[in-house]
mmCIF file of C-alpha atoms in Angstrom:
data_model
loop_
_atom_site.group_PDB
_atom_site.id
_atom_site.type_symbol
_atom_site.label_atom_id
_atom_site.label_comp_id
_atom_site.label_asym_id
_atom_site.label_seq_id
_atom_site.Cartn_x
_atom_site.Cartn_y
_atom_site.Cartn_z
ATOM 1 C CA MET A 273 61.238 123.153 118.306
ATOM 2 C CA SER A 274 62.433 120.477 115.886
ATOM 3 C CA GLU A 275 65.924 122.031 115.742
ATOM 4 C CA HIS A 276 66.098 121.964 119.549
ATOM 5 C CA ILE A 277 65.185 118.267 119.574
ATOM 6 C CA ASP A 278 67.772 117.487 116.871
ATOM 7 C CA ARG A 279 70.522 119.223 118.858
ATOM 8 C CA GLU A 280 69.601 117.295 121.973
ATOM 9 C CA ALA A 281 69.614 114.016 120.043
ATOM 10 C CA GLY A 282 72.979 114.824 118.527
ATOM 11 C CA SER A 283 74.522 115.594 121.913
ATOM 12 C CA ARG A 284 73.303 112.467 123.679
ATOM 13 C CA PRO A 285 76.010 110.121 124.977
ATOM 14 C CA ALA A 286 76.521 106.842 123.173
ATOM 15 C CA ALA A 287 74.025 104.152 124.073
ATOM 16 C CA PRO A 288 75.265 101.050 125.933
ATOM 17 C CA ALA A 289 74.899 99.017 122.754
ATOM 18 C CA GLU A 290 77.229 101.466 120.968
ATOM 19 C CA ARG A 291 79.804 101.531 123.778
ATOM 20 C CA LYS A 292 80.043 97.736 123.992
ATOM 21 C CA PRO A 293 81.937 97.194 120.678
ATOM 22 C CA ARG A 294 84.371 99.968 121.646
ATOM 23 C CA ALA A 295 85.056 98.349 125.006
ATOM 24 C CA GLN A 296 85.579 94.972 123.345
ATOM 25 C CA THR A 297 87.987 96.522 120.851
ATOM 26 C CA LEU A 298 89.974 98.187 123.634
ATOM 27 C CA ARG A 299 90.138 94.928 125.584
ATOM 28 C CA ARG A 300 91.374 93.064 122.518
ATOM 29 C CA ARG A 301 94.053 95.682 121.877
ATOM 30 C CA ALA A 302 95.139 95.658 125.502
ATOM 31 C CA GLY A 303 95.257 91.870 125.509
ATOM 32 C CA ARG A 304 97.288 91.861 122.301
ATOM 33 C CA LEU A 305 99.718 94.397 123.776
ATOM 34 C CA VAL A 306 100.191 92.418 126.983
ATOM 35 C CA TRP A 307 100.642 89.158 125.064
ATOM 36 C CA ASN A 308 103.291 90.611 122.748
ATOM 37 C CA VAL A 309 105.211 92.231 125.587
ATOM 38 C CA LEU A 310 105.084 88.916 127.449
ATOM 39 C CA LEU A 311 106.515 87.089 124.430
ATOM 40 C CA ILE A 312 109.271 89.660 124.002
ATOM 41 C CA THR A 313 110.160 89.620 127.697
ATOM 42 C CA SER A 314 110.270 85.838 128.064
ATOM 43 C CA GLY A 315 112.278 85.442 124.851
ATOM 44 C CA SER A 316 114.714 88.170 125.888
ATOM 45 C CA LEU A 317 115.295 86.512 129.266
ATOM 46 C CA LEU A 318 116.112 83.199 127.567
ATOM 47 C CA CYS A 319 118.544 84.836 125.152
ATOM 48 C CA ALA A 320 120.185 86.755 127.997
ATOM 49 C CA ALA A 321 120.496 83.534 130.006
ATOM 50 C CA ALA A 322 122.308 81.860 127.096
ATOM 51 C CA ILE A 323 124.682 84.813 126.673
ATOM 52 C CA ASN A 324 125.436 85.485 130.348
ATOM 53 C CA GLY A 325 125.229 81.887 131.492
ATOM 54 C CA ILE A 326 127.237 80.169 128.729
ATOM 55 C CA LEU A 327 128.749 82.434 126.092
ATOM 56 C CA ILE A 328 130.452 85.014 128.316
ATOM 57 C CA PRO A 329 131.923 82.571 130.901
ATOM 58 C CA ASN A 330 133.478 80.591 128.026
ATOM 59 C CA ARG A 331 134.361 83.634 125.898
ATOM 60 C CA TYR A 332 132.220 82.424 123.019
ATOM 61 C CA LEU A 333 130.865 84.899 120.524
ATOM 62 C CA SER A 334 127.519 85.453 118.858
ATOM 63 C CA GLY A 335 126.058 86.931 115.710
ATOM 64 C CA GLY A 336 124.319 90.196 114.965
ATOM 65 C CA VAL A 337 124.481 93.307 117.093
ATOM 66 C CA SER A 338 124.602 91.241 120.283
ATOM 67 C CA GLY A 339 127.676 89.494 118.863
ATOM 68 C CA LEU A 340 129.293 92.849 118.178
ATOM 69 C CA SER A 341 128.418 93.868 121.742
ATOM 70 C CA LEU A 342 130.160 90.737 123.040
ATOM 71 C CA PHE A 343 133.197 91.534 120.907
ATOM 72 C CA ILE A 344 133.356 95.022 122.439
ATOM 73 C CA PHE A 345 132.879 93.593 125.941
ATOM 74 C CA TYR A 346 135.802 91.203 125.539
ATOM 75 C CA LEU A 347 138.009 94.087 124.379
ATOM 76 C CA PHE A 348 136.706 96.576 126.956
ATOM 77 C CA PRO A 349 135.269 94.687 129.961
ATOM 78 C CA ALA A 350 134.241 97.944 131.636
ATOM 79 C CA ILE A 351 131.428 98.346 129.058
ATOM 80 C CA PRO A 352 128.545 95.973 129.885
ATOM 81 C CA VAL A 353 127.062 93.982 127.016
ATOM 82 C CA GLY A 354 123.601 95.400 127.643
ATOM 83 C CA VAL A 355 124.856 98.985 127.452
ATOM 84 C CA SER A 356 126.760 98.504 124.201
ATOM 85 C CA ASN A 357 123.808 96.599 122.696
ATOM 86 C CA PHE A 358 121.519 99.518 123.550
ATOM 87 C CA LEU A 359 123.923 102.143 122.178
ATOM 88 C CA LEU A 360 124.597 100.247 118.943
ATOM 89 C CA ASN A 361 120.872 99.977 118.285
ATOM 90 C CA ILE A 362 120.139 103.688 118.639
ATOM 91 C CA PRO A 363 121.361 104.733 115.142
ATOM 92 C CA LEU A 364 119.593 101.733 113.607
ATOM 93 C CA PHE A 365 116.272 102.759 115.102
ATOM 94 C CA VAL A 366 116.791 106.396 114.133
ATOM 95 C CA VAL A 367 117.205 105.384 110.494
ATOM 96 C CA GLY A 368 114.638 102.595 110.808
ATOM 97 C CA TRP A 369 111.912 105.142 111.598
ATOM 98 C CA LEU A 370 111.911 106.040 107.898
ATOM 99 C CA PHE A 371 111.672 102.497 106.547
ATOM 100 C CA VAL A 372 109.939 100.274 109.126
ATOM 101 C CA GLY A 373 106.218 100.056 109.837
ATOM 102 C CA ARG A 374 105.133 101.894 112.973
ATOM 103 C CA ARG A 375 103.747 98.866 114.800
ATOM 104 C CA PHE A 376 106.838 96.780 114.086
ATOM 105 C CA PHE A 377 109.046 99.755 115.017
ATOM 106 C CA PHE A 378 107.536 100.328 118.458
ATOM 107 C CA TYR A 379 107.347 96.646 119.353
ATOM 108 C CA SER A 380 110.956 96.207 118.212
ATOM 109 C CA LEU A 381 111.990 99.260 120.198
ATOM 110 C CA ALA A 382 110.389 97.708 123.270
ATOM 111 C CA GLY A 383 112.117 94.427 122.446
ATOM 112 C CA MET A 384 115.508 96.094 122.141
ATOM 113 C CA VAL A 385 115.128 97.905 125.473
ATOM 114 C CA ILE A 386 113.902 94.765 127.259
ATOM 115 C CA PHE A 387 116.673 92.617 125.770
ATOM 116 C CA SER A 388 119.354 95.188 126.653
ATOM 117 C CA ALA A 389 118.035 95.324 130.217
ATOM 118 C CA ALA A 390 117.942 91.515 130.416
ATOM 119 C CA LEU A 391 121.610 91.395 129.423
ATOM 120 C CA LEU A 392 122.414 93.364 132.578
ATOM 121 C CA ILE A 393 120.986 90.582 134.778
ATOM 122 C CA PRO A 394 123.856 88.533 136.310
ATOM 123 C CA PHE A 395 122.763 84.996 135.378
ATOM 124 C CA ALA A 396 124.715 82.224 137.072
ATOM 125 C CA PRO A 397 126.985 80.187 134.760
ATOM 126 C CA ILE A 398 125.379 76.959 133.562
ATOM 127 C CA PRO A 399 127.532 74.042 134.829
ATOM 128 C CA ILE A 400 128.424 72.219 131.597
ATOM 129 C CA GLN A 401 131.947 70.896 131.093
ATOM 130 C CA ASP A 402 132.119 69.825 127.457
ATOM 131 C CA PRO A 403 132.755 72.811 125.126
ATOM 132 C CA LEU A 404 130.617 71.388 122.321
ATOM 133 C CA LEU A 405 127.713 70.737 124.688
ATOM 134 C CA LYS A 406 128.037 74.314 125.901
ATOM 135 C CA ALA A 407 127.658 75.623 122.346
ATOM 136 C CA LEU A 408 124.733 73.283 121.656
ATOM 137 C CA THR A 409 122.942 74.219 124.869
ATOM 138 C CA ALA A 410 123.454 77.928 124.287
ATOM 139 C CA GLY A 411 122.118 77.537 120.745
ATOM 140 C CA ILE A 412 119.022 75.704 121.959
ATOM 141 C CA ILE A 413 118.231 78.282 124.650
ATOM 142 C CA SER A 414 118.959 81.260 122.417
ATOM 143 C CA GLY A 415 117.064 79.762 119.469
ATOM 144 C CA ILE A 416 113.956 79.178 121.548
ATOM 145 C CA GLY A 417 114.217 82.686 122.983
ATOM 146 C CA SER A 418 114.708 84.336 119.600
ATOM 147 C CA GLY A 419 111.857 82.319 118.137
ATOM 148 C CA ILE A 420 109.538 83.409 120.931
ATOM 149 C CA ILE A 421 110.462 87.051 120.297
ATOM 150 C CA LEU A 422 109.769 86.665 116.582
ATOM 151 C CA LYS A 423 106.367 85.140 117.378
ATOM 152 C CA SER A 424 105.414 88.612 118.625
ATOM 153 C CA LEU A 425 104.653 91.600 116.414
ATOM 154 C CA GLY A 426 108.172 92.964 116.855
ATOM 155 C CA SER A 427 111.769 91.817 117.224
ATOM 156 C CA GLY A 428 114.781 92.328 119.417
ATOM 157 C CA GLY A 429 116.139 95.085 117.212
ATOM 158 C CA GLY A 430 119.663 94.836 115.858
ATOM 159 C CA LEU A 431 120.045 93.074 112.521
ATOM 160 C CA ASP A 432 116.282 92.737 112.123
ATOM 161 C CA ILE A 433 115.983 96.506 111.764
ATOM 162 C CA LEU A 434 119.118 96.807 109.624
ATOM 163 C CA SER A 435 117.934 94.007 107.323
ATOM 164 C CA VAL A 436 114.566 95.678 106.731
ATOM 165 C CA ILE A 437 116.285 99.008 105.993
ATOM 166 C CA LEU A 438 118.659 97.500 103.432
ATOM 167 C CA PHE A 439 115.899 95.461 101.853
ATOM 168 C CA LYS A 440 113.613 98.454 101.344
ATOM 169 C CA ARG A 441 116.405 100.816 100.312
ATOM 170 C CA PHE A 442 118.642 98.583 98.180
ATOM 171 C CA SER A 443 116.563 95.373 97.694
ATOM 172 C CA ILE A 444 119.191 93.337 99.564
ATOM 173 C CA ARG A 445 117.649 90.149 100.899
ATOM 174 C CA ILE A 446 117.321 89.869 104.655
ATOM 175 C CA GLY A 447 119.203 86.566 104.798
ATOM 176 C CA THR A 448 122.049 88.057 102.765
ATOM 177 C CA THR A 449 122.434 90.927 105.220
ATOM 178 C CA VAL A 450 122.527 88.606 108.230
ATOM 179 C CA MET A 451 125.021 86.239 106.612
ATOM 180 C CA ALA A 452 127.314 89.037 105.404
ATOM 181 C CA PHE A 453 127.354 90.768 108.795
ATOM 182 C CA ASN A 454 128.052 87.566 110.711
ATOM 183 C CA CYS A 455 130.774 86.484 108.272
ATOM 184 C CA ALA A 456 132.506 89.847 108.632
ATOM 185 C CA LEU A 457 132.185 89.649 112.429
ATOM 186 C CA MET A 458 133.593 86.106 112.582
ATOM 187 C CA ALA A 459 136.482 87.098 110.292
ATOM 188 C CA ALA A 460 137.332 89.992 112.602
ATOM 189 C CA CYS A 461 137.133 87.700 115.621
ATOM 190 C CA LEU A 462 139.775 85.396 114.156
ATOM 191 C CA PHE A 463 142.343 88.143 114.743
ATOM 192 C CA ARG A 464 141.502 88.406 118.465
ATOM 193 C CA PHE A 465 140.164 85.003 119.514
ATOM 194 C CA SER A 466 141.143 81.370 119.069
ATOM 195 C CA LEU A 467 139.919 79.337 116.139
ATOM 196 C CA ASP A 468 138.187 76.985 118.587
ATOM 197 C CA ALA A 469 136.087 79.832 119.988
ATOM 198 C CA VAL A 470 135.024 80.901 116.502
ATOM 199 C CA LEU A 471 134.149 77.340 115.487
ATOM 200 C CA TYR A 472 132.100 76.776 118.624
ATOM 201 C CA THR A 473 130.367 80.064 117.886
ATOM 202 C CA LEU A 474 129.468 78.807 114.422
ATOM 203 C CA VAL A 475 127.957 75.688 116.005
ATOM 204 C CA TYR A 476 125.999 77.922 118.362
ATOM 205 C CA LEU A 477 124.729 80.091 115.486
ATOM 206 C CA PHE A 478 123.693 77.053 113.437
ATOM 207 C CA VAL A 479 121.731 75.492 116.307
ATOM 208 C CA THR A 480 120.151 78.856 117.072
ATOM 209 C CA SER A 481 118.937 79.260 113.493
ATOM 210 C CA GLN A 482 117.449 75.760 113.457
ATOM 211 C CA LEU A 483 115.579 76.305 116.715
ATOM 212 C CA VAL A 484 114.297 79.677 115.517
ATOM 213 C CA ASN A 485 112.851 78.041 112.409
ATOM 214 C CA MET A 486 111.284 75.314 114.514
ATOM 215 C CA VAL A 487 109.644 77.736 116.940
ATOM 216 C CA VAL A 488 108.466 80.264 114.344
ATOM 217 C CA THR A 489 107.335 77.977 111.517
ATOM 218 C CA GLY A 490 107.815 74.357 112.489
ATOM 219 C CA LEU A 491 105.147 74.441 115.181
ATOM 220 C CA ASN A 492 102.646 76.366 113.082
ATOM 221 C CA GLN A 493 102.547 74.715 109.684
ATOM 222 C CA ARG A 494 99.520 75.115 107.440
ATOM 223 C CA LYS A 495 98.847 73.354 104.161
ATOM 224 C CA ALA A 496 96.528 74.380 101.365
ATOM 225 C CA VAL A 497 95.025 71.868 98.926
ATOM 226 C CA MET A 498 93.447 72.547 95.532
ATOM 227 C CA VAL A 499 91.052 69.920 94.195
ATOM 228 C CA VAL A 500 89.968 69.734 90.541
ATOM 229 C CA SER A 501 87.213 67.166 89.971
ATOM 230 C CA PRO A 502 83.868 66.861 88.165
ATOM 231 C CA HIS A 503 82.487 65.594 91.503
ATOM 232 C CA TRP A 504 83.355 68.822 93.303
ATOM 233 C CA GLU A 505 79.938 69.087 94.979
ATOM 234 C CA GLU A 506 80.261 65.728 96.755
ATOM 235 C CA ILE A 507 83.870 66.420 97.723
ATOM 236 C CA ALA A 508 83.042 69.875 99.079
ATOM 237 C CA HIS A 509 80.169 68.423 101.105
ATOM 238 C CA ASP A 510 82.403 65.723 102.630
ATOM 239 C CA ILE A 511 85.124 68.244 103.489
ATOM 240 C CA MET A 512 82.729 70.578 105.263
ATOM 241 C CA GLU A 513 80.597 67.939 106.987
ATOM 242 C CA THR A 514 83.087 65.151 107.717
ATOM 243 C CA MET A 515 86.406 66.977 108.076
ATOM 244 C CA GLN A 516 84.864 70.183 109.465
ATOM 245 C CA ARG A 517 87.038 72.331 107.208
ATOM 246 C CA GLY A 518 86.175 75.369 105.146
ATOM 247 C CA VAL A 519 86.113 75.299 101.343
ATOM 248 C CA THR A 520 86.406 78.112 98.820
ATOM 249 C CA LEU A 521 84.998 77.657 95.310
ATOM 250 C CA VAL A 522 87.055 79.134 92.478
ATOM 251 C CA ASN A 523 85.831 79.375 88.912
ATOM 252 C CA GLY A 524 88.268 77.739 86.504
ATOM 253 C CA GLN A 525 88.614 76.779 82.872
ATOM 254 C CA GLY A 526 90.548 73.965 81.247
ATOM 255 C CA GLY A 527 93.530 75.259 79.289
ATOM 256 C CA TYR A 528 93.219 72.687 76.507
ATOM 257 C CA THR A 529 89.503 71.915 76.327
ATOM 258 C CA GLY A 530 88.215 75.288 77.508
ATOM 259 C CA THR A 531 85.694 73.480 79.715
ATOM 260 C CA GLU A 532 84.472 75.526 82.662
ATOM 261 C CA LEU A 533 84.930 73.850 86.039
ATOM 262 C CA LYS A 534 84.956 74.443 89.761
ATOM 263 C CA ILE A 535 88.164 74.349 91.809
ATOM 264 C CA LEU A 536 88.047 73.606 95.522
ATOM 265 C CA TYR A 537 90.547 75.555 97.594
#
């Protein structure tokens, strides 16, 4: 009789109280997925607008895999930029499967596909006459778009994947990979394009990098403060009650006197 009761108890469906945390977890994951895809999509559309609306009509170039795709497009106009960007990324993602975290990999894969598709959208040229203003505007739009993509849990593929691979395999810094690739690309472009186009491209790349930094880190700065004082109790109380900030107590010891003390972090 007792065994029969135990089997029935073990086969009962989960109580409502047990199902509620699962449902909340699923909702959070779904919300996170939708939010990240939204960031990637909106950022990709901005980057595609800068490329199709400014760079291509003025035969400017770009950096990274999208820059290489533009280079190919100018040489072979029958190959759309979005198609070449997608094809160039395939070997990077094949190799990246071995070196990149799964979550970053799949979000970046989605980002690459969305960005490649966005490049196929025929954006109308942005009516700007001054060449320098064109480069500045393209850099602002592309920088904001790239920053929005990087605010997600993935990337747009391309050099981001290659940089992670080289860093994990050969300890080459990510910034070094990006700079080396873009320098080699710009050097190759000098043989096919005017010096003015390359210089305007450098202006575009510089503005893009500054806007990316501003979007990713400049709008989300955090500062940590460490306080060493014999009046740590009063200070901690004021921080928590007046400033409404959290405080962590760390045990410390003076290096010269050996006195034990509390450090507020």
